[in-house]
Amino acid sequence: MAKLETVFTNHLEKIEQSLDKAIRMDFSQEWQNNAFGKLPEAVTKSFIQNLIEPNKNLITLGGKRWRPLLMMLCYQMAAAKNKPLVNIEQAYDFTQLVEFVHTASLIHDDIEDGADLRRGKPAAHITYGLDTSLNAASWLYFAAPICINNSTLSQESKLLLYQVYTEELRRLHLGQAMDIYWHRNPAVFPLQAEYNSMVKCKTGTLASLAAKMGSLLGGASKEESDKVGEIAANIGIGFQIIDDVQNLTIGNPGKKRGDDIVEGKKSLPVILHVSKMPEDKDAIATAMERASKEGIESDSVELCIKILEKSGCIQEAAKMGIDYIKENCALLQSDLITQLFDKMIPEVFK
């Protein structure tokens, strides 16, 4: 166990250094040239600061960093069998691809869900305003692949990484569109297969992006990286299910218990309950609608959770999430990746 902890700690330290270097606010000429090319003289540092500060603030608040960590573990797994495209120190420079996308998606997600908190602090759009946050997060999607531009990879390899990156981003936005449609329509409850598809695009695509990038940089073929990415996307489904369950039980870190109810999220526990007890559909929809209007302090939040607890669907969803994670981790045959995701499952659900 100690050896595994040391491996994770070493990776995480290098990841933090890489992220800081990528979005540091020293506004050096080199950084500006990489981010924007040659700028007009009237564009001062204060304008650039307004653009990147919401992103910088959220990144420095922390987070699990499991996506860039997964990328590095997949890099090592591939590099052990192939000739890597870059050495391990250079590979860390690509971790911004996954963490920047994740950060941008969180800012947009909070705007679209009307969420107030993120990582225990006011959401970006609360602190900086809707317009500033929306623009900053959009910029971050385009800033993420600067590391590809700056690399010494061949043009062919760069093109492949860009193709993988942009495809996963398109899938991410498709998943978000599905989620938005469901929470904007209280009476619409998706099927479990539809939920899985949404999560595989929304949450799974970031895991897939991390695994594919790590594998490709480690020298794996496109076909091999696609297989690893598919498995990682399925792990992402399990991770999101656990997150859904946690929201309705012990609460997610930095957020309040039941805020998914306020946002009208049709999470897996909700879907499982409605399939078992369809007579509760209207009551759940009404509770979510009330919670949306009244906020997290509304008694309709706990009322909705009590309805869901009747069927045992919350515990059932937790088991399904853990099974997704364990079964797909086993397919990767990596003790480190298995350990990584096992550590992320709250003890109360094991």
mmCIF file of C-alpha atoms in Angstrom:
data_model
loop_
_atom_site.group_PDB
_atom_site.id
_atom_site.type_symbol
_atom_site.label_atom_id
_atom_site.label_comp_id
_atom_site.label_asym_id
_atom_site.label_seq_id
_atom_site.Cartn_x
_atom_site.Cartn_y
_atom_site.Cartn_z
ATOM 1 C CA MET A 1 0.000 0.000 0.000
ATOM 2 C CA ALA A 2 2.798 2.417 0.912
ATOM 3 C CA LYS A 3 4.435 1.927 -2.461
ATOM 4 C CA LEU A 4 1.154 2.659 -4.230
ATOM 5 C CA GLU A 5 0.669 5.807 -2.145
ATOM 6 C CA THR A 6 4.167 6.962 -3.057
ATOM 7 C CA VAL A 7 3.485 6.451 -6.759
ATOM 8 C CA PHE A 8 0.291 8.506 -6.571
ATOM 9 C CA THR A 9 1.958 11.263 -4.523
ATOM 10 C CA ASN A 10 4.851 11.575 -6.955
ATOM 11 C CA HIS A 11 2.489 11.759 -9.920
ATOM 12 C CA LEU A 12 0.219 14.288 -8.232
ATOM 13 C CA GLU A 13 3.109 16.584 -7.345
ATOM 14 C CA LYS A 14 4.284 16.601 -10.973
ATOM 15 C CA ILE A 15 0.714 17.113 -12.203
ATOM 16 C CA GLU A 16 0.253 20.167 -9.963
ATOM 17 C CA GLN A 17 3.520 21.616 -11.202
ATOM 18 C CA SER A 18 2.447 21.078 -14.797
ATOM 19 C CA LEU A 19 -0.959 22.700 -14.261
ATOM 20 C CA ASP A 20 0.574 25.678 -12.501
ATOM 21 C CA LYS A 21 3.054 26.170 -15.325
ATOM 22 C CA ALA A 22 0.262 25.999 -17.899
ATOM 23 C CA ILE A 23 -2.003 28.621 -16.331
ATOM 24 C CA ARG A 24 0.318 30.633 -14.098
ATOM 25 C CA MET A 25 -0.543 34.312 -13.993
ATOM 26 C CA ASP A 26 2.951 35.779 -14.503
ATOM 27 C CA PHE A 27 1.915 36.805 -18.048
ATOM 28 C CA SER A 28 5.411 36.288 -19.429
ATOM 29 C CA GLN A 29 5.845 37.040 -23.105
ATOM 30 C CA GLU A 30 6.424 33.358 -23.799
ATOM 31 C CA TRP A 31 3.162 32.428 -22.042
ATOM 32 C CA GLN A 32 1.235 35.116 -23.921
ATOM 33 C CA ASN A 33 2.694 34.038 -27.255
ATOM 34 C CA ASN A 34 1.749 30.418 -26.613
ATOM 35 C CA ALA A 35 -1.774 31.341 -25.535
ATOM 36 C CA PHE A 36 -2.644 34.112 -28.007
ATOM 37 C CA GLY A 37 0.137 34.710 -30.503
ATOM 38 C CA LYS A 38 1.157 38.346 -30.987
ATOM 39 C CA LEU A 39 -1.343 40.631 -29.270
ATOM 40 C CA PRO A 40 -2.128 44.314 -29.975
ATOM 41 C CA GLU A 41 -0.213 46.632 -27.661
ATOM 42 C CA ALA A 42 -3.384 47.904 -25.982
ATOM 43 C CA VAL A 43 -4.140 44.427 -24.579
ATOM 44 C CA THR A 44 -2.725 44.739 -21.074
ATOM 45 C CA LYS A 45 -2.181 42.096 -18.413
ATOM 46 C CA SER A 46 -5.337 43.160 -16.571
ATOM 47 C CA PHE A 47 -7.502 42.144 -19.542
ATOM 48 C CA ILE A 48 -5.827 38.736 -19.691
ATOM 49 C CA GLN A 49 -6.253 38.327 -15.940
ATOM 50 C CA ASN A 50 -9.997 38.916 -16.253
ATOM 51 C CA LEU A 51 -10.097 36.107 -18.792
ATOM 52 C CA ILE A 52 -8.224 33.417 -16.919
ATOM 53 C CA GLU A 53 -8.878 34.238 -13.239
ATOM 54 C CA PRO A 54 -12.134 32.205 -12.892
ATOM 55 C CA ASN A 55 -10.318 29.156 -14.297
ATOM 56 C CA LYS A 56 -7.191 29.686 -12.205
ATOM 57 C CA ASN A 57 -9.272 30.103 -9.066
ATOM 58 C CA LEU A 58 -11.192 26.855 -9.562
ATOM 59 C CA ILE A 59 -8.072 24.881 -10.476
ATOM 60 C CA THR A 60 -6.202 26.077 -7.388
ATOM 61 C CA LEU A 61 -9.131 25.080 -5.170
ATOM 62 C CA GLY A 62 -8.025 21.524 -5.813
ATOM 63 C CA GLY A 63 -10.074 18.517 -6.823
ATOM 64 C CA LYS A 64 -9.379 14.801 -6.951
ATOM 65 C CA ARG A 65 -7.149 15.103 -10.057
ATOM 66 C CA TRP A 66 -8.014 11.506 -10.862
ATOM 67 C CA ARG A 67 -8.303 12.213 -14.585
ATOM 68 C CA PRO A 68 -4.735 13.461 -15.116
ATOM 69 C CA LEU A 69 -3.567 10.747 -12.724
ATOM 70 C CA LEU A 70 -5.373 8.142 -14.832
ATOM 71 C CA MET A 71 -3.680 9.612 -17.906
ATOM 72 C CA MET A 72 -0.240 9.145 -16.389
ATOM 73 C CA LEU A 73 -1.004 5.603 -15.247
ATOM 74 C CA CYS A 74 -2.190 4.727 -18.760
ATOM 75 C CA TYR A 75 0.959 6.327 -20.154
ATOM 76 C CA GLN A 76 3.114 4.105 -17.947
ATOM 77 C CA MET A 77 1.078 1.037 -18.830
ATOM 78 C CA ALA A 78 1.525 1.693 -22.573
ATOM 79 C CA ALA A 79 5.172 2.783 -22.314
ATOM 80 C CA ALA A 80 6.044 -0.509 -20.608
ATOM 81 C CA LYS A 81 5.072 -2.342 -23.816
ATOM 82 C CA ASN A 82 5.851 0.181 -26.570
ATOM 83 C CA LYS A 83 8.248 2.903 -27.601
ATOM 84 C CA PRO A 84 6.686 6.045 -26.084
ATOM 85 C CA LEU A 85 6.187 9.194 -28.142
ATOM 86 C CA VAL A 86 7.488 11.328 -25.262
ATOM 87 C CA ASN A 87 9.374 10.667 -22.039
ATOM 88 C CA ILE A 88 7.523 10.695 -18.734
ATOM 89 C CA GLU A 89 8.539 14.259 -17.832
ATOM 90 C CA GLN A 90 7.184 15.501 -21.154
ATOM 91 C CA ALA A 91 4.000 13.466 -20.672
ATOM 92 C CA TYR A 92 3.105 15.520 -17.587
ATOM 93 C CA ASP A 93 2.790 18.579 -19.825
ATOM 94 C CA PHE A 94 -0.246 16.955 -21.462
ATOM 95 C CA THR A 95 -2.198 16.545 -18.210
ATOM 96 C CA GLN A 96 -3.704 19.990 -18.774
ATOM 97 C CA LEU A 97 -5.690 18.468 -21.648
ATOM 98 C CA VAL A 98 -7.918 16.598 -19.246
ATOM 99 C CA GLU A 99 -7.867 18.852 -16.176
ATOM 100 C CA PHE A 100 -8.544 22.049 -18.142
ATOM 101 C CA VAL A 101 -11.468 20.440 -19.950
ATOM 102 C CA HIS A 102 -12.811 19.166 -16.642
ATOM 103 C CA THR A 103 -12.515 22.635 -15.093
ATOM 104 C CA ALA A 104 -14.233 24.325 -18.039
ATOM 105 C CA SER A 105 -17.044 21.776 -17.946
ATOM 106 C CA LEU A 106 -17.597 22.379 -14.213
ATOM 107 C CA ILE A 107 -17.991 26.124 -14.720
ATOM 108 C CA HIS A 108 -20.430 25.603 -17.591
ATOM 109 C CA ASP A 109 -22.249 22.850 -15.690
ATOM 110 C CA ASP A 110 -22.781 25.102 -12.673
ATOM 111 C CA ILE A 111 -24.156 27.846 -14.924
ATOM 112 C CA GLU A 112 -26.520 25.456 -16.687
ATOM 113 C CA ASP A 113 -27.666 23.841 -13.433
ATOM 114 C CA GLY A 114 -27.945 27.103 -11.511
ATOM 115 C CA ALA A 115 -25.637 25.653 -8.842
ATOM 116 C CA ASP A 116 -24.409 27.964 -6.065
ATOM 117 C CA LEU A 117 -21.405 26.045 -4.735
ATOM 118 C CA ARG A 118 -18.377 24.312 -6.199
ATOM 119 C CA ARG A 119 -15.645 22.766 -4.026
ATOM 120 C CA GLY A 120 -17.098 24.484 -0.982
ATOM 121 C CA LYS A 121 -16.916 27.979 -2.456
ATOM 122 C CA PRO A 122 -19.369 30.106 -4.458
ATOM 123 C CA ALA A 123 -19.556 28.880 -8.052
ATOM 124 C CA ALA A 124 -17.603 30.901 -10.626
ATOM 125 C CA HIS A 125 -20.673 32.605 -12.067
ATOM 126 C CA ILE A 126 -21.650 33.751 -8.562
ATOM 127 C CA THR A 127 -18.204 35.227 -7.895
ATOM 128 C CA TYR A 128 -17.315 36.620 -11.317
ATOM 129 C CA GLY A 129 -20.657 36.956 -13.073
ATOM 130 C CA LEU A 130 -22.326 34.856 -15.740
ATOM 131 C CA ASP A 131 -20.733 36.564 -18.739
ATOM 132 C CA THR A 132 -17.165 36.500 -17.415
ATOM 133 C CA SER A 133 -17.378 32.869 -16.282
ATOM 134 C CA LEU A 134 -19.006 31.630 -19.464
ATOM 135 C CA ASN A 135 -16.342 33.286 -21.593
ATOM 136 C CA ALA A 136 -13.460 32.143 -19.377
ATOM 137 C CA ALA A 137 -14.549 28.498 -19.413
ATOM 138 C CA SER A 138 -15.040 28.558 -23.180
ATOM 139 C CA TRP A 139 -11.509 29.916 -23.585
ATOM 140 C CA LEU A 140 -10.142 27.112 -21.410
ATOM 141 C CA TYR A 141 -11.412 24.447 -23.835
ATOM 142 C CA PHE A 142 -9.270 26.074 -26.532
ATOM 143 C CA ALA A 143 -6.324 26.682 -24.199
ATOM 144 C CA ALA A 144 -6.127 23.023 -23.159
ATOM 145 C CA PRO A 145 -4.478 21.741 -26.366
ATOM 146 C CA ILE A 146 -1.736 24.404 -26.356
ATOM 147 C CA CYS A 147 0.446 21.603 -24.981
ATOM 148 C CA ILE A 148 0.027 19.764 -28.293
ATOM 149 C CA ASN A 149 1.155 22.866 -30.194
ATOM 150 C CA ASN A 150 4.230 23.245 -27.986
ATOM 151 C CA SER A 151 5.281 19.605 -28.139
ATOM 152 C CA THR A 152 8.049 18.182 -30.306
ATOM 153 C CA LEU A 153 5.759 15.499 -31.675
ATOM 154 C CA SER A 154 5.501 14.864 -35.398
ATOM 155 C CA GLN A 155 2.724 16.578 -37.302
ATOM 156 C CA GLU A 156 1.058 13.202 -37.751
ATOM 157 C CA SER A 157 1.033 12.551 -34.000
ATOM 158 C CA LYS A 158 -0.197 16.058 -33.250
ATOM 159 C CA LEU A 159 -3.061 15.634 -35.697
ATOM 160 C CA LEU A 160 -4.068 12.340 -34.090
ATOM 161 C CA LEU A 161 -4.085 13.891 -30.603
ATOM 162 C CA TYR A 162 -6.179 16.810 -31.874
ATOM 163 C CA GLN A 163 -8.656 14.430 -33.497
ATOM 164 C CA VAL A 164 -9.042 12.450 -30.277
ATOM 165 C CA TYR A 165 -9.333 15.617 -28.188
ATOM 166 C CA THR A 166 -11.981 17.334 -30.316
ATOM 167 C CA GLU A 167 -14.056 14.178 -30.749
ATOM 168 C CA GLU A 168 -14.221 13.645 -26.999
ATOM 169 C CA LEU A 169 -15.221 17.297 -26.495
ATOM 170 C CA ARG A 170 -18.080 16.924 -28.948
ATOM 171 C CA ARG A 171 -19.255 13.833 -27.071
ATOM 172 C CA LEU A 172 -19.009 15.719 -23.782
ATOM 173 C CA HIS A 173 -21.364 18.423 -25.034
ATOM 174 C CA LEU A 174 -23.800 15.832 -26.373
ATOM 175 C CA GLY A 175 -23.973 14.212 -22.936
ATOM 176 C CA GLN A 176 -24.564 17.593 -21.342
ATOM 177 C CA ALA A 177 -27.365 18.320 -23.814
ATOM 178 C CA MET A 178 -29.112 15.086 -22.774
ATOM 179 C CA ASP A 179 -28.745 15.940 -19.090
ATOM 180 C CA ILE A 180 -30.024 19.478 -19.599
ATOM 181 C CA TYR A 181 -33.110 18.257 -21.441
ATOM 182 C CA TRP A 182 -34.061 15.940 -18.599
ATOM 183 C CA HIS A 183 -33.582 18.408 -15.770
ATOM 184 C CA ARG A 184 -35.426 21.143 -17.688
ATOM 185 C CA ASN A 185 -38.439 18.845 -18.035
ATOM 186 C CA PRO A 186 -39.501 17.611 -14.570
ATOM 187 C CA ALA A 187 -42.038 15.114 -15.924
ATOM 188 C CA VAL A 188 -39.542 13.406 -18.273
ATOM 189 C CA PHE A 189 -37.728 10.404 -16.775
ATOM 190 C CA PRO A 190 -35.113 8.707 -18.983
ATOM 191 C CA LEU A 191 -34.656 4.978 -19.288
ATOM 192 C CA GLN A 192 -31.680 3.421 -17.548
ATOM 193 C CA ALA A 193 -29.997 2.767 -20.918
ATOM 194 C CA GLU A 194 -30.460 6.444 -21.824
ATOM 195 C CA TYR A 195 -28.960 7.509 -18.506
ATOM 196 C CA ASN A 196 -25.940 5.242 -19.051
ATOM 197 C CA SER A 197 -25.452 6.709 -22.520
ATOM 198 C CA MET A 198 -25.640 10.263 -21.191
ATOM 199 C CA VAL A 199 -23.127 9.564 -18.430
ATOM 200 C CA LYS A 200 -20.794 7.735 -20.802
ATOM 201 C CA CYS A 201 -20.701 10.860 -22.961
ATOM 202 C CA LYS A 202 -20.649 13.416 -20.145
ATOM 203 C CA THR A 203 -18.517 11.897 -17.374
ATOM 204 C CA GLY A 204 -17.116 8.920 -19.235
ATOM 205 C CA THR A 205 -15.677 10.981 -22.042
ATOM 206 C CA LEU A 206 -13.236 12.740 -19.690
ATOM 207 C CA ALA A 207 -12.014 9.380 -18.411
ATOM 208 C CA SER A 208 -11.800 8.176 -21.993
ATOM 209 C CA LEU A 209 -9.852 11.274 -23.022
ATOM 210 C CA ALA A 210 -7.372 10.740 -20.191
ATOM 211 C CA ALA A 211 -6.890 7.057 -20.987
ATOM 212 C CA LYS A 212 -6.575 7.585 -24.741
ATOM 213 C CA MET A 213 -4.092 10.441 -24.406
ATOM 214 C CA GLY A 214 -1.960 8.549 -21.928
ATOM 215 C CA SER A 215 -1.976 5.416 -24.050
ATOM 216 C CA LEU A 216 -1.122 7.243 -27.280
ATOM 217 C CA LEU A 217 1.705 9.199 -25.647
ATOM 218 C CA GLY A 218 2.965 5.911 -24.246
ATOM 219 C CA GLY A 219 3.258 4.511 -27.753
ATOM 220 C CA ALA A 220 0.044 2.500 -28.027
ATOM 221 C CA SER A 221 -1.711 2.246 -31.388
ATOM 222 C CA LYS A 222 -4.977 4.061 -32.093
ATOM 223 C CA GLU A 223 -6.819 0.738 -31.857
ATOM 224 C CA GLU A 224 -5.227 -0.083 -28.505
ATOM 225 C CA SER A 225 -5.932 3.379 -27.122
ATOM 226 C CA ASP A 226 -9.559 3.169 -28.240
ATOM 227 C CA LYS A 227 -9.999 -0.075 -26.275
ATOM 228 C CA VAL A 228 -8.487 1.459 -23.154
ATOM 229 C CA GLY A 229 -10.628 4.566 -23.654
ATOM 230 C CA GLU A 230 -13.813 2.495 -23.877
ATOM 231 C CA ILE A 231 -13.004 0.729 -20.624
ATOM 232 C CA ALA A 232 -12.162 4.029 -18.931
ATOM 233 C CA ALA A 233 -15.463 5.529 -20.109
ATOM 234 C CA ASN A 234 -17.288 2.658 -18.416
ATOM 235 C CA ILE A 235 -15.330 3.299 -15.224
ATOM 236 C CA GLY A 236 -16.516 6.897 -15.561
ATOM 237 C CA ILE A 237 -20.115 5.649 -15.542
ATOM 238 C CA GLY A 238 -19.463 3.883 -12.250
ATOM 239 C CA PHE A 239 -17.804 6.956 -10.796
ATOM 240 C CA GLN A 240 -20.811 9.126 -11.719
ATOM 241 C CA ILE A 241 -23.249 6.624 -10.208
ATOM 242 C CA ILE A 242 -21.325 6.719 -6.927
ATOM 243 C CA ASP A 243 -21.379 10.521 -7.111
ATOM 244 C CA ASP A 244 -25.170 10.399 -7.618
ATOM 245 C CA VAL A 245 -25.604 8.135 -4.596
ATOM 246 C CA GLN A 246 -23.316 10.255 -2.463
ATOM 247 C CA ASN A 247 -25.401 13.337 -3.288
ATOM 248 C CA LEU A 248 -28.484 11.684 -1.822
ATOM 249 C CA THR A 249 -26.790 10.216 1.259
ATOM 250 C CA ILE A 250 -23.655 11.690 2.822
ATOM 251 C CA GLY A 251 -23.466 14.605 0.377
ATOM 252 C CA ASN A 252 -20.700 15.453 -2.085
ATOM 253 C CA PRO A 253 -17.610 17.331 -0.844
ATOM 254 C CA GLY A 254 -18.047 21.081 -1.175
ATOM 255 C CA LYS A 255 -21.766 20.799 -1.915
ATOM 256 C CA LYS A 256 -24.955 20.281 0.068
ATOM 257 C CA ARG A 257 -26.810 16.983 0.354
ATOM 258 C CA GLY A 258 -29.608 16.739 -2.177
ATOM 259 C CA ASP A 259 -28.597 19.578 -4.477
ATOM 260 C CA ASP A 260 -29.233 17.171 -7.364
ATOM 261 C CA ILE A 261 -32.898 17.356 -6.346
ATOM 262 C CA VAL A 262 -32.790 21.156 -6.586
ATOM 263 C CA GLU A 263 -31.215 20.884 -10.039
ATOM 264 C CA GLY A 264 -33.808 18.333 -11.168
ATOM 265 C CA LYS A 265 -31.188 15.678 -11.939
ATOM 266 C CA LYS A 266 -32.620 12.366 -13.099
ATOM 267 C CA SER A 267 -29.852 10.348 -11.471
ATOM 268 C CA LEU A 268 -29.723 6.561 -11.431
ATOM 269 C CA PRO A 269 -31.403 6.167 -8.003
ATOM 270 C CA VAL A 270 -34.322 8.258 -9.306
ATOM 271 C CA ILE A 271 -34.588 6.216 -12.500
ATOM 272 C CA LEU A 272 -34.432 2.894 -10.635
ATOM 273 C CA HIS A 273 -37.095 4.029 -8.170
ATOM 274 C CA VAL A 274 -39.497 5.182 -10.880
ATOM 275 C CA SER A 275 -39.086 1.884 -12.736
ATOM 276 C CA LYS A 276 -40.017 0.011 -9.527
ATOM 277 C CA MET A 277 -42.653 2.409 -8.216
ATOM 278 C CA PRO A 278 -44.050 4.389 -11.161
ATOM 279 C CA GLU A 279 -46.849 5.687 -8.952
ATOM 280 C CA ASP A 280 -44.242 7.978 -7.315
ATOM 281 C CA LYS A 281 -43.271 9.668 -10.563
ATOM 282 C CA ASP A 282 -45.550 12.681 -10.110
ATOM 283 C CA ALA A 283 -44.554 13.152 -6.476
ATOM 284 C CA ILE A 284 -40.848 13.156 -7.388
ATOM 285 C CA ALA A 285 -41.407 15.571 -10.273
ATOM 286 C CA THR A 286 -43.393 17.903 -7.999
ATOM 287 C CA ALA A 287 -40.739 17.769 -5.264
ATOM 288 C CA MET A 288 -37.997 18.589 -7.769
ATOM 289 C CA GLU A 289 -40.009 21.457 -9.206
ATOM 290 C CA ARG A 290 -40.615 22.899 -5.740
ATOM 291 C CA ALA A 291 -36.968 22.469 -4.759
ATOM 292 C CA SER A 292 -35.891 24.261 -7.915
ATOM 293 C CA LYS A 293 -37.990 27.281 -6.949
ATOM 294 C CA GLU A 294 -37.290 27.277 -3.204
ATOM 295 C CA GLY A 295 -33.626 26.236 -3.136
ATOM 296 C CA ILE A 296 -31.579 23.756 -1.130
ATOM 297 C CA GLU A 297 -33.266 24.662 2.178
ATOM 298 C CA SER A 298 -36.681 23.596 0.840
ATOM 299 C CA ASP A 299 -38.254 20.717 2.767
ATOM 300 C CA SER A 300 -39.080 19.172 -0.599
ATOM 301 C CA VAL A 301 -35.418 18.081 -0.882
ATOM 302 C CA GLU A 302 -35.592 15.732 2.101
ATOM 303 C CA LEU A 303 -39.132 14.739 1.121
ATOM 304 C CA CYS A 304 -37.879 13.580 -2.266
ATOM 305 C CA ILE A 305 -34.990 11.661 -0.694
ATOM 306 C CA LYS A 306 -37.404 9.910 1.679
ATOM 307 C CA ILE A 307 -39.508 8.809 -1.301
ATOM 308 C CA LEU A 308 -36.412 7.364 -2.975
ATOM 309 C CA GLU A 309 -35.334 5.542 0.181
ATOM 310 C CA LYS A 310 -38.532 3.458 0.185
ATOM 311 C CA SER A 311 -37.493 1.204 -2.683
ATOM 312 C CA GLY A 312 -33.858 0.582 -1.723
ATOM 313 C CA CYS A 313 -32.864 2.072 -5.076
ATOM 314 C CA ILE A 314 -30.102 4.210 -3.554
ATOM 315 C CA GLN A 315 -28.273 1.155 -2.203
ATOM 316 C CA GLU A 316 -28.949 -0.715 -5.432
ATOM 317 C CA ALA A 317 -27.405 2.110 -7.453
ATOM 318 C CA ALA A 318 -24.348 2.157 -5.176
ATOM 319 C CA LYS A 319 -23.752 -1.538 -5.818
ATOM 320 C CA MET A 320 -24.154 -1.034 -9.565
ATOM 321 C CA GLY A 321 -21.631 1.806 -9.519
ATOM 322 C CA ILE A 322 -19.075 -0.233 -7.592
ATOM 323 C CA ASP A 323 -19.588 -3.200 -9.932
ATOM 324 C CA TYR A 324 -19.013 -0.972 -12.980
ATOM 325 C CA ILE A 325 -15.772 0.287 -11.492
ATOM 326 C CA LYS A 326 -14.432 -3.084 -10.342
ATOM 327 C CA GLU A 327 -15.353 -5.030 -13.477
ATOM 328 C CA ASN A 328 -13.818 -2.492 -15.850
ATOM 329 C CA CYS A 329 -10.715 -1.910 -13.732
ATOM 330 C CA ALA A 330 -10.122 -5.655 -13.898
ATOM 331 C CA LEU A 331 -10.114 -5.456 -17.706
ATOM 332 C CA LEU A 332 -7.203 -2.990 -17.617
ATOM 333 C CA GLN A 333 -5.131 -5.418 -15.509
ATOM 334 C CA SER A 334 -3.409 -2.587 -13.656
ATOM 335 C CA ASP A 335 -3.057 -2.762 -9.879
ATOM 336 C CA LEU A 336 -2.387 0.960 -9.754
ATOM 337 C CA ILE A 337 -5.542 1.917 -11.660
ATOM 338 C CA THR A 338 -7.608 -0.521 -9.578
ATOM 339 C CA GLN A 339 -6.178 1.016 -6.410
ATOM 340 C CA LEU A 340 -6.828 4.548 -7.679
ATOM 341 C CA PHE A 341 -10.544 3.981 -8.174
ATOM 342 C CA ASP A 342 -10.937 1.843 -5.070
ATOM 343 C CA LYS A 343 -9.616 4.785 -3.030
ATOM 344 C CA MET A 344 -12.268 7.023 -4.592
ATOM 345 C CA ILE A 345 -15.205 4.906 -3.389
ATOM 346 C CA PRO A 346 -16.368 6.205 0.017
ATOM 347 C CA GLU A 347 -15.968 3.554 2.702
ATOM 348 C CA VAL A 348 -19.660 3.812 3.589
ATOM 349 C CA PHE A 349 -20.589 2.281 0.196
ATOM 350 C CA LYS A 350 -18.124 -0.623 0.255
#
